[in-house]
Amino acid sequence: EPEVTQTPSHQVTQMGQEVILRCVPISNHLYFYWYRQILGQKVEFLVSFYNNEISEKSEIFDDQFSVERPDGSNFTLKIRSTKLEDSAMYFCASSEWRDYGYTFGSGTRLTVV
Amino acid sequence: GESVGLHLPTLSVQEGDNSIINCAYSNSASDYFIWYKQESGKGPQFIIDIRSNMDKRQGQRVTVLLNKTVKHLSLQIAATQPGDSAVYFCAESLTGNQFYFGTGTSLTVIP
């Protein structure tokens, strides 16, 4: 069964550093998403991406965040200057259609120290 | 903004029994709902979805019921198995681009 692949599985970074979280969506999917889950809290929407541009973003997705599809297979989330409160599991997801169930990756655990 | 909440944070059932997990949503305009299962160390896994023009949808061993009058969603798992132990989330969407997740119910199946 096709999978969404995320790397790394765990990333530790110092506060103020930039991090890039990487995702390889399912190959025929056209819609891409990032969500995050702070430990013990809800899964929260960050951003959706379609046709090489952001289609929706949440209040969490401020100027410190950016997304990019640098080639035909990768989808990245960049946090420019990490804060302690950015520590969370970050999930990438993709879907073939806008309103059909996503497939999530296994997540990247980001720890900011 | 929208809020999605679950009635019970934990649920324990005997293997073979049926499980019912409940969810309340607040946005009456939401038109698409998904139940996800999340096992430890993994991402949310799609279980079943339902659109607002339906009130019931069945899958393999799972049934989702939608009551738009009281903004309530439930997931029924028949003949619960140990492999069903996980955290279950409901999620609602209006646009299809953005889903709002509940806090999750932890289901434990007792052998």
Short mmCIF file of C-alpha atoms in Angstrom, two decimals:
data_model
loop_
_atom_site.label_atom_id
_atom_site.label_comp_id
_atom_site.label_asym_id
_atom_site.label_seq_id
_atom_site.Cartn_x
_atom_site.Cartn_y
_atom_site.Cartn_z
CA GLU A 1 0.00 0.00 0.00
CA PRO A 2 1.36 3.45 -0.89
CA GLU A 3 2.80 5.42 2.01
CA VAL A 4 3.67 8.96 2.88
CA THR A 5 7.29 8.96 4.02
CA GLN A 6 8.69 11.48 6.47
CA THR A 7 12.29 12.10 7.44
CA PRO A 8 13.85 12.33 9.89
CA SER A 9 11.76 10.44 12.41
CA HIS A 10 13.26 12.48 15.22
CA GLN A 11 14.98 15.85 15.04
CA VAL A 12 16.59 17.65 17.94
CA THR A 13 17.52 21.28 17.40
CA GLN A 14 18.62 24.25 19.45
CA MET A 15 16.28 27.16 19.93
CA GLY A 16 16.76 29.71 17.19
CA GLN A 17 18.02 27.23 14.65
CA GLU A 18 16.34 26.51 11.34
CA VAL A 19 14.91 23.07 10.66
CA ILE A 20 13.58 21.45 7.52
CA LEU A 21 11.19 18.56 7.82
CA ARG A 22 10.89 16.41 4.75
CA CYS A 23 8.03 14.46 3.29
CA VAL A 24 7.56 12.31 0.22
CA PRO A 25 3.83 12.24 -0.56
CA ILE A 26 2.14 9.44 -2.45
CA SER A 27 3.15 9.81 -6.06
CA ASN A 28 -0.22 10.45 -7.71
CA HIS A 29 -1.50 12.75 -4.97
CA LEU A 30 -1.99 16.41 -5.73
CA TYR A 31 -2.87 17.90 -2.33
CA PHE A 32 -0.36 18.15 0.47
CA TYR A 33 -0.67 19.10 4.10
CA TRP A 34 1.24 19.64 7.29
CA TYR A 35 -0.25 19.07 10.71
CA ARG A 36 1.33 19.08 14.12
CA GLN A 37 0.52 17.45 17.44
CA ILE A 38 1.95 18.80 20.64
CA LEU A 39 2.32 16.03 23.20
CA GLY A 40 -1.03 15.22 24.75
CA GLN A 41 -2.92 17.69 22.59
CA LYS A 42 -5.00 17.65 19.44
CA VAL A 43 -3.71 17.24 15.96
CA GLU A 44 -3.67 20.78 14.54
CA PHE A 45 -3.78 21.91 10.95
CA LEU A 46 -0.87 24.01 9.74
CA VAL A 47 -1.10 24.36 5.98
CA SER A 48 -2.45 22.89 2.77
CA PHE A 49 -0.69 23.09 -0.57
CA TYR A 50 -1.94 22.54 -4.08
CA ASN A 51 -0.69 23.46 -7.52
CA ASN A 52 2.54 24.84 -6.08
CA GLU A 53 0.92 27.28 -3.75
CA ILE A 54 -0.57 27.45 -0.28
CA SER A 55 -4.33 27.02 -0.41
CA GLU A 56 -5.06 27.39 3.30
CA LYS A 57 -3.07 28.03 6.43
CA SER A 58 -3.86 28.30 10.10
CA GLU A 59 -2.96 30.95 12.64
CA ILE A 60 -0.11 28.73 13.78
CA PHE A 61 1.51 28.98 10.36
CA ASP A 62 3.14 32.37 10.82
CA ASP A 63 6.11 33.94 9.07
CA GLN A 64 8.49 31.51 10.75
CA PHE A 65 7.01 28.69 8.70
CA SER A 66 7.27 28.00 5.01
CA VAL A 67 6.55 25.10 2.71
CA GLU A 68 8.05 24.11 -0.56
CA ARG A 69 7.78 21.44 -3.18
CA PRO A 70 11.31 21.65 -4.52
CA ASP A 71 10.92 18.82 -7.00
CA GLY A 72 8.31 16.36 -8.16
CA SER A 73 8.51 14.16 -5.11
CA ASN A 74 9.39 16.11 -1.96
CA PHE A 75 7.31 18.42 0.18
CA THR A 76 9.12 20.28 2.93
CA LEU A 77 8.24 22.31 5.99
CA LYS A 78 10.80 24.85 7.14
CA ILE A 79 10.83 26.56 10.51
CA ARG A 80 13.23 29.48 10.32
CA SER A 81 13.96 30.17 13.96
CA THR A 82 12.66 27.44 16.20
CA LYS A 83 11.12 28.13 19.57
CA LEU A 84 10.65 25.79 22.49
CA GLU A 85 6.93 25.69 21.81
CA ASP A 86 7.56 24.33 18.31
CA SER A 87 8.39 20.99 19.91
CA ALA A 88 5.77 18.58 18.57
CA MET A 89 5.10 15.71 16.20
CA TYR A 90 4.78 17.06 12.69
CA PHE A 91 2.68 15.04 10.30
CA CYS A 92 2.68 15.33 6.56
CA ALA A 93 -0.35 14.13 4.63
CA SER A 94 -1.38 13.91 1.02
CA SER A 95 -4.57 13.22 -0.87
CA GLU A 96 -5.55 12.60 -4.44
CA TRP A 97 -8.59 14.85 -4.22
CA ARG A 98 -9.25 17.86 -2.03
CA ASP A 99 -12.06 16.39 -0.03
CA TYR A 100 -11.19 12.74 0.17
CA GLY A 101 -9.47 11.09 3.12
CA TYR A 102 -5.85 11.85 3.54
CA THR A 103 -2.96 9.49 4.03
CA PHE A 104 -0.71 10.58 6.87
CA GLY A 105 2.96 9.90 7.31
CA SER A 106 4.35 8.54 10.56
CA GLY A 107 5.54 11.94 11.63
CA THR A 108 8.73 13.71 12.63
CA ARG A 109 9.20 14.34 16.31
CA LEU A 110 10.79 17.76 16.65
CA THR A 111 12.42 18.57 19.96
CA VAL A 112 13.64 22.13 20.47
CA VAL A 113 16.10 22.54 23.34
CA GLY B 1 -13.58 28.82 15.71
CA GLU B 2 -14.56 25.21 15.26
CA SER B 3 -14.10 22.78 18.10
CA VAL B 4 -14.30 19.04 18.07
CA GLY B 5 -14.44 17.21 21.33
CA LEU B 6 -14.73 13.65 22.50
CA HIS B 7 -17.01 12.61 25.32
CA LEU B 8 -14.68 10.06 26.91
CA PRO B 9 -10.90 10.20 27.00
CA THR B 10 -10.55 6.45 27.68
CA LEU B 11 -12.58 3.36 26.89
CA SER B 12 -11.91 -0.24 27.87
CA VAL B 13 -13.77 -3.12 26.27
CA GLN B 14 -13.56 -6.87 26.36
CA GLU B 15 -12.28 -8.59 23.26
CA GLY B 16 -15.23 -9.57 21.10
CA ASP B 17 -17.53 -6.88 22.44
CA ASN B 18 -18.67 -3.93 20.38
CA SER B 19 -17.11 -0.51 20.98
CA ILE B 20 -18.76 2.85 20.60
CA ILE B 21 -16.67 6.00 20.50
CA ASN B 22 -18.45 9.33 20.52
CA CYS B 23 -17.58 12.76 19.25
CA ALA B 24 -19.27 16.16 19.40
CA TYR B 25 -18.60 18.86 16.87
CA SER B 26 -19.54 22.50 17.06
CA ASN B 27 -19.65 23.78 13.49
CA SER B 28 -23.00 22.96 11.97
CA ALA B 29 -21.62 23.92 8.56
CA SER B 30 -19.03 21.14 8.57
CA ASP B 31 -19.84 18.77 5.76
CA TYR B 32 -17.22 16.07 5.89
CA PHE B 33 -16.09 13.93 8.80
CA ILE B 34 -13.39 11.34 9.22
CA TRP B 35 -12.51 8.90 11.94
CA TYR B 36 -8.83 8.22 12.41
CA LYS B 37 -6.95 5.63 14.42
CA GLN B 38 -3.55 6.44 15.81
CA GLU B 39 -1.26 3.80 17.18
CA SER B 40 1.75 4.68 19.27
CA GLY B 41 4.53 6.20 17.21
CA LYS B 42 2.48 6.33 14.04
CA GLY B 43 0.50 8.91 12.16
CA PRO B 44 -3.29 9.00 12.04
CA GLN B 45 -4.71 6.19 9.93
CA PHE B 46 -7.93 6.71 8.00
CA ILE B 47 -10.73 4.43 9.17
CA ILE B 48 -13.95 5.70 7.67
CA ASP B 49 -15.51 8.93 6.49
CA ILE B 50 -18.99 10.32 6.09
CA ARG B 51 -20.46 13.34 4.38
CA SER B 52 -23.16 15.51 5.82
CA ASN B 53 -25.77 14.27 3.35
CA MET B 54 -25.61 10.84 5.00
CA ASP B 55 -26.43 9.67 8.52
CA LYS B 56 -24.80 6.27 8.45
CA ARG B 57 -21.96 4.60 6.66
CA GLN B 58 -20.60 1.12 7.11
CA GLY B 59 -17.18 -0.31 6.51
CA GLN B 60 -15.54 -3.52 7.47
CA ARG B 61 -16.42 -4.00 11.18
CA VAL B 62 -16.90 -0.24 11.55
CA THR B 63 -19.92 1.98 11.29
CA VAL B 64 -20.06 5.75 11.53
CA LEU B 65 -23.26 7.48 12.54
CA LEU B 66 -23.85 11.17 12.04
CA ASN B 67 -26.57 13.07 13.84
CA LYS B 68 -26.57 16.59 12.46
CA THR B 69 -29.41 17.70 14.71
CA VAL B 70 -27.26 17.39 17.82
CA LYS B 71 -23.91 17.62 16.01
CA HIS B 72 -22.81 14.21 17.13
CA LEU B 73 -20.65 11.60 15.47
CA SER B 74 -20.00 8.06 16.63
CA LEU B 75 -17.79 5.21 15.60
CA GLN B 76 -18.94 1.68 16.24
CA ILE B 77 -16.45 -1.14 16.08
CA ALA B 78 -17.92 -4.63 15.94
CA ALA B 79 -16.24 -7.59 17.62
CA THR B 80 -13.40 -5.50 18.96
CA GLN B 81 -9.99 -7.09 18.68
CA PRO B 82 -6.71 -6.42 20.52
CA GLY B 83 -5.36 -4.82 17.35
CA ASP B 84 -8.06 -2.17 17.67
CA SER B 85 -6.35 -0.75 20.75
CA ALA B 86 -5.32 2.78 19.80
CA VAL B 87 -6.35 6.40 20.12
CA TYR B 88 -9.31 7.31 17.94
CA PHE B 89 -9.87 10.82 16.63
CA CYS B 90 -12.79 12.33 14.85
CA ALA B 91 -12.07 15.18 12.49
CA GLU B 92 -14.41 17.62 10.79
CA SER B 93 -13.99 19.77 7.75
CA LEU B 94 -15.84 22.43 5.87
CA THR B 95 -13.50 23.09 3.01
CA GLY B 96 -11.84 19.72 2.67
CA ASN B 97 -8.49 21.46 2.93
CA GLN B 98 -8.43 21.80 6.66
CA PHE B 99 -9.57 19.32 9.28
CA TYR B 100 -10.22 20.02 12.93
CA PHE B 101 -9.39 17.10 15.15
CA GLY B 102 -10.82 16.11 18.49
CA THR B 103 -8.59 15.35 21.46
CA GLY B 104 -8.89 11.61 21.01
CA THR B 105 -10.28 8.61 22.88
CA SER B 106 -7.91 5.90 23.98
CA LEU B 107 -9.44 2.48 23.35
CA THR B 108 -8.03 -0.47 25.27
CA VAL B 109 -9.17 -3.96 24.35
CA ILE B 110 -8.94 -6.44 27.20
CA PRO B 111 -8.14 -9.99 26.01
#
